[in-house]
Each structure stands twice: as C-alpha cells, then as structure tokens.
Amino acid sequence: MRRSTTLPSHSARPECSTTHASPRTKVTDYIRTCSTTNNLSAIAALASARGGLLDDRVRCVAWPKLLGSDGPPPDSAKVLLDWRFLPKHKDEDQVKLDVNRSFIYYPKDESEQQLDRRKADLSDVITEVLRRHPALCYFQGFHDIVQVILLVLGKELAVPAVTHLALLRIRDFMLPSLTPSLVHLGLLPAILYSVDAKLCQHLSGTQPFFALAATLTLYAHEIEDYGAIARLFDFLLAEDAVVSVYVFAIIILSRREELFEIPADEPEMLHFTLSKLPKPLDVEDMIARAKTLVFEHPPERLPFRAWKKISAYSVLKTTRGLSKPQPLTEGEAFFAKQVTQLERALLRQKIRLAIWKYRKPAGGVGIALLIGLVSIWIQNGGVLGTPFHAFRKIWAIFRLLGP
C-alpha cells in the first residue's frame, strides 16, 4: 500500500519499538501506536517488519485501519436495514457448502459446539456482505479468507473489514468471470524472467495456473498454521495487492533446485509440484524476500509488457502506491467498470467466432457491416443497450445478410 524510495529494512520499526522490551510491553506499545495514529505508513511499517503485528490484540486495531473499515458505517437505508431481510444472494448455496468445510486446521482444541458457533458466524458474515453487495460473485476459497479475519476481529468488526477487502483488495476475484484472476498470474513469468531467466525457461511449458488456489485465497487455503497465516495477512493487508503475486514468485524461486530435478518436458509434474506449497514454509523469510523482490523489480518495469496487460481498474493497479484508504464507493465504481470491460471482451470474442464462421467471400459485406456496427457501439459507450442486447441486435442483422 505504501511505496518506498529506499530498500526496506526487514528489522526496522517505527518509534514504538523497544529493543529490550518484554513481549507484553511491545504489544501494549503497538496497540497504543495503532490506536492513536492515522498515519497508515507507520502501521504498515509495523505490519511488514519482521515479526509483524505480534498478536491478535494488535491486529484488532491495525487491520481495520489498513483496510479502511475503522470509520463509521455509510448512512444509507440499505446499511440500516437488517441484512436478513435483504434478497437472497445467488451464491448462498455454495457458501453453505464451503462453510461446512471450514475451521479444519484451526482453532484447535475447541468443542464441536464451539466450532458450530464459529461456522454460523462465518456464514452470517459472508452472507451479509453478499446480500448488501449483490453484484459481488462468491468464489470457492473466499470463506478461507473470511475465516482468518473472523478469528482475528470477531463477527462485528469482520463485516465491514470483509466488505472493504472484497471491494477494494480482492475485487478482481469477485467478478462474474475468472479471467481477471488468471491475468494476475500472467505476471509470474515476467517476475521470474527478471530474476532467473533459466528457471523461467524451464517452466515455460507450464501455465502459471498452479498459483491460482494460493493467490486467490491470499494463501489462506494453503497455509494450515494459524499464526503463519495471520502473520502473512499482516503483510498482505499492509502492501499493494500485487505483492501477493510476488510472494508466490519467491516460493517458486526458493524451490529452484527441486524444480530443475523435474524435466522440462514433464509439465504435468511441474504443475503438480508447484501447486503444493513447500512444508515447512518460512513465512518470515518469504515476506522479507518478497519485499526486496518488489523493490528491485517493480511491476511497472517487468518485461513482456506484463503490467500493461493489467486493467486500469484492477486491484493490482488501484491499490498501487496508496497513501490513504479508498472509499467503498470507489471500489463499487471500479467493479462496474471491470464488468463492462468483461462484457465487451466477451462480445469481441463472439464477433471473432462469427467472423470465422462466416468467412466466405459472399459474407464480406455482412462482416464489414458487423464490424462497423460493433465499432460504433464500443465508441459510443453502448448506446444499443447492454453488450449482450447489442450483440443480439447486430447478430440478427448479420444473419439476414449472411450466406
């Protein structure tokens, strides 16, 4: 979230740190610092430095500030209305299935009744966020993220925190299509090439889809230790959204020798290996190396025009270099623009398929007219209605003129 002009120090902390202070004193100092300052850079520095935010008492104060969910709720009739009376979201059945599979690895030593209570709270938090923002599309693994936030913040603070996270930090994952999420992964080869061209070439026969489960869930689906995932969340919430991709690049680089033992002509085995995170995972070292990697190879300077392929409305770009939290209205506006982009991309794909199908010379006039009509629609912001409605109109004309 905050960009630095110098190489970050992995041990430096803001003024509240005391080298010889007891753990309890440090926690008290951190809570006081996070509670009394509106300087997000100071809080982010605590979250990103070695050791992170120490424990959940500090996180309860720091995470809402990092997410921008610590302020008063929006004063709207939709928010004031009890979410239970709002229309059911289309994905609630899948939410129920996933919630039933939650809290497998942590918390430990809780009774079945306690875990059932946690599952009920998890379901409520996710359902409330979806009902209040029905345009959001639930994805499998979202519950893994929310589970961590719920355990740290509790149900009351979790709802606004998850709302801000969904719209402002992982918005690309909650669109009607998975395409923007896959575009994120396109940065991986560029990052690897910048650091280790030989390794990048070795993996060139394998699409980076192996990183999807980890990056899609902010690693909550893959990391089974609560302390480790909470510590990683400290870092991810304090930094730009693109840092999550750099973290996976570090994981790949750390397995260099292992990967070279697998022949390049066995992409299935490479994919299988890379889709599983190494165990044990040194989260602290991974964070330190990811910070250095972002500093030395920022996304704007990656090869293959990788950064230019990212939508201007993607969270990878809209969270880049922020100095203050974004309002939810901004996230909603970006979401709407991304949906429009997806619809237009789908329309262009259908047109290409239609042109290929009607590629005979006799259809030349119809194709020319089709292209012209679509160009007019795109340039005029969709005066023919929604992309799908426009396509039906254009397609009807094309069929009349076609062979």
Coordinates of C-alpha atoms in Angstrom, one line a residue:
M1 CA 0.0 0.0 0.0
R2 CA 2.9 2.3 0.8
R3 CA 5.8 2.7 -1.6
S4 CA 9.4 3.4 -0.5
T5 CA 12.2 5.0 -2.4
T6 CA 14.9 3.0 -0.5
L7 CA 15.4 -0.7 0.0
P8 CA 13.2 -1.7 3.0
S9 CA 14.8 -2.7 6.2
H10 CA 13.4 -6.1 7.4
S11 CA 14.1 -5.2 11.1
A12 CA 13.4 -1.5 11.3
R13 CA 10.3 -0.5 13.2
P14 CA 8.6 2.9 14.0
E15 CA 9.3 4.8 17.2
C16 CA 7.2 2.4 19.4
S17 CA 9.7 -0.4 19.2
T18 CA 11.9 -1.1 22.2
T19 CA 14.8 -3.5 21.6
H20 CA 14.8 -4.9 25.1
A21 CA 11.1 -4.5 25.9
S22 CA 9.2 -7.5 27.1
P23 CA 6.6 -9.1 24.7
R24 CA 3.8 -7.7 26.8
T25 CA 5.3 -4.2 26.7
K26 CA 5.8 -4.4 22.9
V27 CA 2.1 -5.4 22.4
T28 CA 1.0 -2.5 24.6
D29 CA 3.2 -0.1 22.6
Y30 CA 1.9 -1.4 19.3
I31 CA -1.7 -1.1 20.3
R32 CA -1.1 2.4 21.5
T33 CA 0.6 3.3 18.3
C34 CA -2.1 1.8 16.1
S35 CA -4.9 3.3 18.1
T36 CA -3.6 6.8 18.2
T37 CA -2.2 7.4 14.8
N38 CA -3.9 7.9 11.4
N39 CA -0.6 7.5 9.7
L40 CA -1.1 4.4 7.7
S41 CA 2.5 4.2 6.7
A42 CA 3.5 3.8 10.3
I43 CA 1.0 1.0 10.8
A44 CA 2.0 -0.6 7.5
A45 CA 5.7 -0.5 8.6
L46 CA 4.8 -2.4 11.8
A47 CA 2.8 -4.9 9.8
S48 CA 5.6 -5.5 7.2
A49 CA 8.6 -5.5 9.5
R50 CA 10.0 -8.7 11.0
G51 CA 7.5 -10.2 13.4
G52 CA 4.6 -8.3 12.1
L53 CA 1.8 -7.2 14.4
L54 CA 2.8 -9.6 17.2
D55 CA -0.6 -10.9 18.1
D56 CA -4.4 -10.6 17.5
R57 CA -4.8 -7.8 20.1
V58 CA -2.7 -5.5 17.9
R59 CA -4.4 -6.8 14.7
C60 CA -7.8 -5.9 16.1
V61 CA -6.7 -2.3 16.0
A62 CA -4.4 -2.3 12.9
W63 CA -6.3 -4.5 10.3
P64 CA -9.4 -2.3 10.2
K65 CA -7.2 0.8 9.7
L66 CA -5.2 -0.9 7.0
L67 CA -8.5 -1.9 5.3
G68 CA -10.2 1.4 5.9
S69 CA -13.1 -0.2 7.7
D70 CA -12.5 1.5 11.1
G71 CA -14.7 4.5 10.3
P72 CA -18.4 5.0 10.8
P73 CA -20.6 2.9 8.5
P74 CA -22.2 4.6 5.5
D75 CA -25.5 6.2 6.3
S76 CA -27.8 4.5 3.8
A77 CA -31.1 2.8 4.1
K78 CA -29.5 -0.4 2.7
V79 CA -27.0 -0.5 5.5
L80 CA -29.5 0.4 8.2
L81 CA -31.8 -2.4 7.1
D82 CA -31.2 -5.8 8.8
W83 CA -29.4 -7.9 6.2
R84 CA -31.6 -10.9 7.0
F85 CA -34.5 -9.1 5.2
L86 CA -32.5 -8.4 2.1
P87 CA -32.9 -10.6 -1.0
K88 CA -31.0 -13.9 -1.1
H89 CA -27.8 -13.8 -3.0
K90 CA -27.5 -16.3 -5.9
D91 CA -24.3 -17.9 -4.4
E92 CA -25.6 -18.7 -0.9
D93 CA -26.0 -22.4 -1.5
Q94 CA -22.3 -22.7 -2.3
V95 CA -21.5 -20.6 0.7
K96 CA -23.2 -23.1 2.9
L97 CA -21.3 -26.0 1.4
D98 CA -17.9 -24.2 1.9
V99 CA -18.7 -23.1 5.5
N100 CA -19.4 -26.7 6.4
R101 CA -15.8 -27.4 5.4
S102 CA -14.3 -24.6 7.4
F103 CA -12.2 -24.4 10.6
I104 CA -10.4 -27.7 9.8
Y105 CA -6.9 -26.8 10.9
Y106 CA -7.6 -24.0 13.4
P107 CA -8.6 -23.1 16.0
K108 CA -7.5 -26.2 17.8
D109 CA -8.9 -27.8 20.9
E110 CA -12.4 -26.5 20.5
S111 CA -15.6 -28.5 21.1
E112 CA -17.9 -29.4 18.2
Q113 CA -20.4 -26.9 19.7
Q114 CA -17.9 -24.1 19.6
L115 CA -16.9 -24.9 16.0
D116 CA -20.6 -24.9 15.0
R117 CA -21.0 -21.4 16.5
R118 CA -17.9 -20.2 14.5
K119 CA -19.4 -21.7 11.3
A120 CA -22.7 -19.9 11.9
D121 CA -20.8 -16.6 12.4
L122 CA -18.8 -17.3 9.3
S123 CA -21.9 -17.9 7.3
D124 CA -23.5 -14.7 8.6
V125 CA -20.5 -12.5 7.8
I126 CA -20.2 -13.8 4.2
T127 CA -23.9 -13.8 3.6
E128 CA -24.3 -10.2 4.9
V129 CA -21.5 -8.9 2.7
L130 CA -23.0 -10.6 -0.4
R131 CA -26.6 -9.5 0.3
R132 CA -25.5 -5.9 0.9
H133 CA -23.4 -6.0 -2.3
P134 CA -25.3 -8.4 -4.6
A135 CA -23.1 -7.7 -7.6
L136 CA -20.2 -9.5 -5.9
C137 CA -19.7 -13.1 -7.1
Y138 CA -18.7 -15.5 -4.4
F139 CA -15.8 -17.8 -5.2
Q140 CA -14.7 -21.0 -3.5
G141 CA -11.9 -20.1 -1.1
F142 CA -13.4 -16.7 -0.1
H143 CA -14.5 -18.5 3.1
D144 CA -10.9 -19.3 3.8
I145 CA -10.0 -15.6 3.8
V146 CA -13.0 -14.6 5.8
Q147 CA -12.3 -17.3 8.3
V148 CA -9.0 -15.7 9.2
I149 CA -10.5 -12.2 9.5
L150 CA -13.3 -13.5 11.7
L151 CA -10.9 -15.3 14.1
V152 CA -8.9 -12.1 14.5
L153 CA -11.5 -9.4 14.5
G154 CA -14.7 -11.1 15.7
K155 CA -18.0 -11.0 14.0
E156 CA -18.9 -7.3 14.5
L157 CA -15.6 -5.9 13.1
A158 CA -15.3 -8.7 10.5
V159 CA -18.4 -7.5 8.4
P160 CA -17.0 -4.0 7.5
A161 CA -13.5 -5.4 7.2
V162 CA -14.6 -8.1 4.7
T163 CA -16.7 -5.6 2.8
H164 CA -13.7 -3.4 2.3
L165 CA -11.5 -6.3 1.4
A166 CA -13.9 -7.7 -1.1
L167 CA -14.4 -4.4 -3.0
L168 CA -11.0 -2.8 -2.6
R169 CA -8.4 -5.5 -2.2
I170 CA -9.7 -8.7 -3.9
R171 CA -12.3 -7.2 -6.2
D172 CA -10.9 -8.9 -9.3
F173 CA -11.7 -12.3 -7.7
M174 CA -15.3 -11.4 -7.2
L175 CA -16.2 -10.5 -10.8
P176 CA -18.6 -12.6 -12.9
S177 CA -15.6 -14.2 -14.7
L178 CA -12.4 -15.8 -13.5
T179 CA -10.4 -14.1 -16.3
P180 CA -9.1 -11.2 -14.3
S181 CA -7.8 -13.6 -11.7
L182 CA -5.9 -15.5 -14.4
V183 CA -4.4 -12.3 -15.7
H184 CA -2.8 -11.7 -12.3
L185 CA -0.9 -15.0 -12.8
G186 CA 0.5 -13.7 -16.1
L187 CA 2.9 -11.5 -14.0
L188 CA 4.6 -14.6 -12.7
P189 CA 6.7 -15.5 -15.8
A190 CA 7.7 -11.8 -16.1
I191 CA 8.8 -11.7 -12.5
L192 CA 10.7 -15.0 -12.8
Y193 CA 12.4 -13.9 -16.0
S194 CA 13.6 -10.7 -14.4
V195 CA 15.4 -12.7 -11.6
D196 CA 16.2 -16.1 -13.1
A197 CA 15.7 -16.4 -16.9
K198 CA 16.9 -20.0 -16.9
L199 CA 14.3 -21.1 -14.4
C200 CA 11.7 -19.2 -16.3
Q201 CA 12.6 -21.0 -19.4
H202 CA 12.5 -24.3 -17.6
L203 CA 8.9 -23.6 -16.5
S204 CA 7.8 -22.2 -19.8
G205 CA 5.8 -25.3 -20.8
T206 CA 3.7 -24.9 -17.7
Q207 CA 0.9 -22.3 -17.4
P208 CA 1.0 -20.5 -14.1
F209 CA -2.4 -21.8 -13.1
F210 CA -0.6 -23.7 -10.3
A211 CA -0.6 -20.5 -8.3
L212 CA -4.3 -19.8 -8.6
A213 CA -5.5 -21.5 -5.3
A214 CA -2.9 -19.8 -3.3
T215 CA -3.2 -16.3 -4.7
L216 CA -7.0 -16.4 -5.0
T217 CA -7.3 -17.1 -1.2
L218 CA -4.4 -14.9 -0.1
Y219 CA -2.7 -18.3 0.9
A220 CA -5.4 -19.0 3.5
H221 CA -6.4 -22.2 1.7
E222 CA -2.8 -23.5 1.6
I223 CA -1.3 -22.4 5.0
E224 CA -2.6 -24.6 7.8
D225 CA -0.9 -22.9 10.7
Y226 CA -3.0 -20.0 12.2
G227 CA 0.0 -18.0 13.4
A228 CA 1.6 -18.2 10.0
I229 CA -1.4 -17.1 8.0
A230 CA -2.2 -14.3 10.4
R231 CA 1.4 -13.1 10.1
L232 CA 1.2 -13.2 6.3
F233 CA -2.1 -11.3 6.4
D234 CA -0.3 -8.6 8.3
F235 CA 2.0 -8.2 5.4
L236 CA -0.6 -8.6 2.6
L237 CA -3.0 -6.1 4.1
A238 CA -0.2 -3.5 4.5
E239 CA 1.1 -3.7 1.0
D240 CA -0.2 -3.3 -2.6
A241 CA -2.4 -6.1 -3.8
V242 CA 0.2 -7.1 -6.4
V243 CA 2.6 -8.2 -3.6
S244 CA 0.6 -11.4 -3.3
V245 CA 1.9 -12.5 -6.8
Y246 CA 5.5 -11.6 -5.8
V247 CA 5.1 -13.8 -2.7
F248 CA 4.4 -16.8 -5.0
A249 CA 7.3 -15.9 -7.2
I250 CA 9.5 -16.1 -4.1
I251 CA 8.1 -19.6 -3.4
I252 CA 9.0 -20.7 -6.9
L253 CA 12.5 -19.2 -6.7
S254 CA 13.1 -20.9 -3.3
R255 CA 12.4 -24.3 -5.0
R256 CA 14.8 -23.8 -7.8
E257 CA 16.9 -26.9 -7.3
E258 CA 13.9 -29.1 -6.8
L259 CA 12.2 -27.8 -10.0
F260 CA 15.3 -28.4 -12.1
E261 CA 15.3 -32.1 -11.0
I262 CA 12.0 -32.4 -12.9
P263 CA 12.5 -32.5 -16.7
A264 CA 11.1 -29.5 -18.6
D265 CA 9.2 -31.9 -20.8
E266 CA 7.1 -33.1 -17.9
P267 CA 4.8 -30.0 -17.4
E268 CA 2.2 -32.1 -15.5
M269 CA 4.7 -33.0 -12.8
L270 CA 6.0 -29.4 -12.6
H271 CA 2.4 -28.2 -12.3
F272 CA 1.7 -30.7 -9.6
T273 CA 4.8 -29.8 -7.6
L274 CA 4.2 -26.1 -7.8
S275 CA 0.5 -26.3 -6.9
K276 CA 1.5 -27.5 -3.4
L277 CA 3.3 -25.1 -1.1
P278 CA 6.5 -26.4 0.5
K279 CA 6.4 -27.6 4.1
P280 CA 7.6 -26.2 6.4
L281 CA 7.1 -22.7 5.0
D282 CA 9.3 -19.9 6.4
V283 CA 6.8 -17.1 6.3
E284 CA 9.1 -14.5 7.8
D285 CA 11.9 -15.2 5.3
M286 CA 9.3 -15.3 2.5
I287 CA 8.0 -11.8 3.4
A288 CA 11.5 -10.3 3.7
R289 CA 12.4 -11.7 0.2
A290 CA 9.2 -10.6 -1.3
K291 CA 9.7 -7.0 -0.1
T292 CA 13.1 -7.0 -1.7
L293 CA 11.8 -8.5 -4.9
V294 CA 9.1 -5.9 -5.4
F295 CA 11.6 -3.1 -4.7
E296 CA 14.2 -4.4 -7.2
H297 CA 11.7 -5.5 -9.9
P298 CA 8.6 -3.3 -9.5
P299 CA 5.6 -4.3 -11.7
E300 CA 5.9 -1.2 -13.8
R301 CA 9.4 -2.4 -15.0
L302 CA 8.5 -6.1 -15.7
P303 CA 9.3 -7.4 -19.2
F304 CA 6.9 -8.7 -21.8
R305 CA 4.6 -5.7 -21.2
A306 CA 3.1 -7.7 -18.4
W307 CA 2.0 -4.7 -16.4
K308 CA 0.4 -3.1 -19.4
K309 CA -1.9 -6.1 -19.8
I310 CA -3.4 -5.5 -16.4
S311 CA -6.7 -3.5 -16.5
A312 CA -6.5 0.1 -15.1
Y313 CA -9.4 -0.9 -12.9
S314 CA -7.8 -4.0 -11.4
V315 CA -6.9 -4.0 -7.8
L316 CA -3.3 -4.6 -8.8
K317 CA -3.3 -1.0 -10.1
T318 CA -5.9 0.7 -8.0
T319 CA -4.1 -0.2 -4.7
R320 CA -0.6 0.7 -6.1
G321 CA 1.1 3.3 -4.0
L322 CA -1.9 4.4 -2.0
S323 CA -1.3 6.7 1.0
K324 CA -4.8 6.5 2.4
P325 CA -7.7 4.0 2.3
Q326 CA -10.2 4.1 -0.6
P327 CA -13.9 4.6 0.0
L328 CA -16.3 1.8 -0.8
T329 CA -17.9 3.9 -3.5
E330 CA -14.6 3.9 -5.4
G331 CA -14.5 0.1 -5.2
E332 CA -18.0 -0.2 -6.5
A333 CA -17.3 2.2 -9.4
F334 CA -14.2 0.2 -10.3
F335 CA -16.2 -3.1 -10.1
A336 CA -18.8 -1.7 -12.5
K337 CA -16.1 -0.6 -15.0
Q338 CA -14.5 -4.0 -14.8
V339 CA -17.8 -5.8 -15.5
T340 CA -18.2 -3.6 -18.6
Q341 CA -14.7 -4.5 -19.7
L342 CA -15.5 -8.2 -19.4
E343 CA -18.8 -7.8 -21.3
R344 CA -17.0 -6.1 -24.1
A345 CA -14.3 -8.7 -24.2
L346 CA -16.9 -11.4 -24.4
L347 CA -18.6 -9.5 -27.2
R348 CA -15.4 -9.2 -29.2
Q349 CA -14.8 -13.0 -28.7
K350 CA -18.2 -13.8 -30.1
I351 CA -17.7 -11.5 -33.0
R352 CA -14.4 -13.2 -33.9
L353 CA -16.1 -16.5 -33.8
A354 CA -18.8 -15.2 -36.0
I355 CA -16.4 -13.7 -38.5
W356 CA -14.5 -17.1 -38.6
K357 CA -17.8 -19.0 -39.2
Y358 CA -18.9 -16.5 -41.9
R359 CA -15.5 -16.0 -43.5
K360 CA -16.6 -16.9 -47.1
P361 CA -16.4 -14.1 -49.7
A362 CA -20.1 -13.9 -50.0
G363 CA -20.3 -12.8 -46.4
G364 CA -17.9 -10.0 -46.9
V365 CA -20.5 -7.2 -46.9
G366 CA -22.2 -8.7 -43.8
I367 CA -18.9 -8.9 -41.9
A368 CA -18.0 -5.3 -42.8
L369 CA -21.3 -4.1 -41.6
L370 CA -21.0 -6.2 -38.4
I371 CA -17.6 -4.8 -37.6
G372 CA -18.8 -1.3 -38.3
L373 CA -21.8 -1.6 -36.0
V374 CA -19.8 -3.1 -33.2
S375 CA -17.2 -0.3 -33.6
I376 CA -20.0 2.3 -33.3
W377 CA -21.3 0.6 -30.2
I378 CA -18.0 0.5 -28.5
Q379 CA -17.1 4.1 -29.3
N380 CA -20.5 5.4 -28.1
G381 CA -20.4 3.6 -24.8
G382 CA -23.1 1.0 -25.6
V383 CA -26.0 3.1 -27.0
L384 CA -27.6 -0.1 -28.2
G385 CA -28.1 -1.2 -24.6
T386 CA -26.1 -3.9 -22.7
P387 CA -23.4 -5.7 -24.7
F388 CA -25.5 -8.9 -24.9
H389 CA -28.6 -7.0 -26.1
A390 CA -26.5 -5.1 -28.6
F391 CA -25.0 -8.4 -29.9
R392 CA -28.4 -9.9 -30.4
K393 CA -29.4 -6.9 -32.5
I394 CA -26.2 -7.0 -34.5
W395 CA -26.3 -10.7 -34.9
A396 CA -29.9 -10.6 -36.2
I397 CA -28.8 -8.2 -38.9
F398 CA -25.7 -10.2 -39.7
R399 CA -27.8 -13.4 -40.1
L400 CA -30.0 -11.6 -42.6
L401 CA -27.0 -10.5 -44.6
G402 CA -25.0 -13.7 -44.2
P403 CA -24.8 -16.7 -46.6

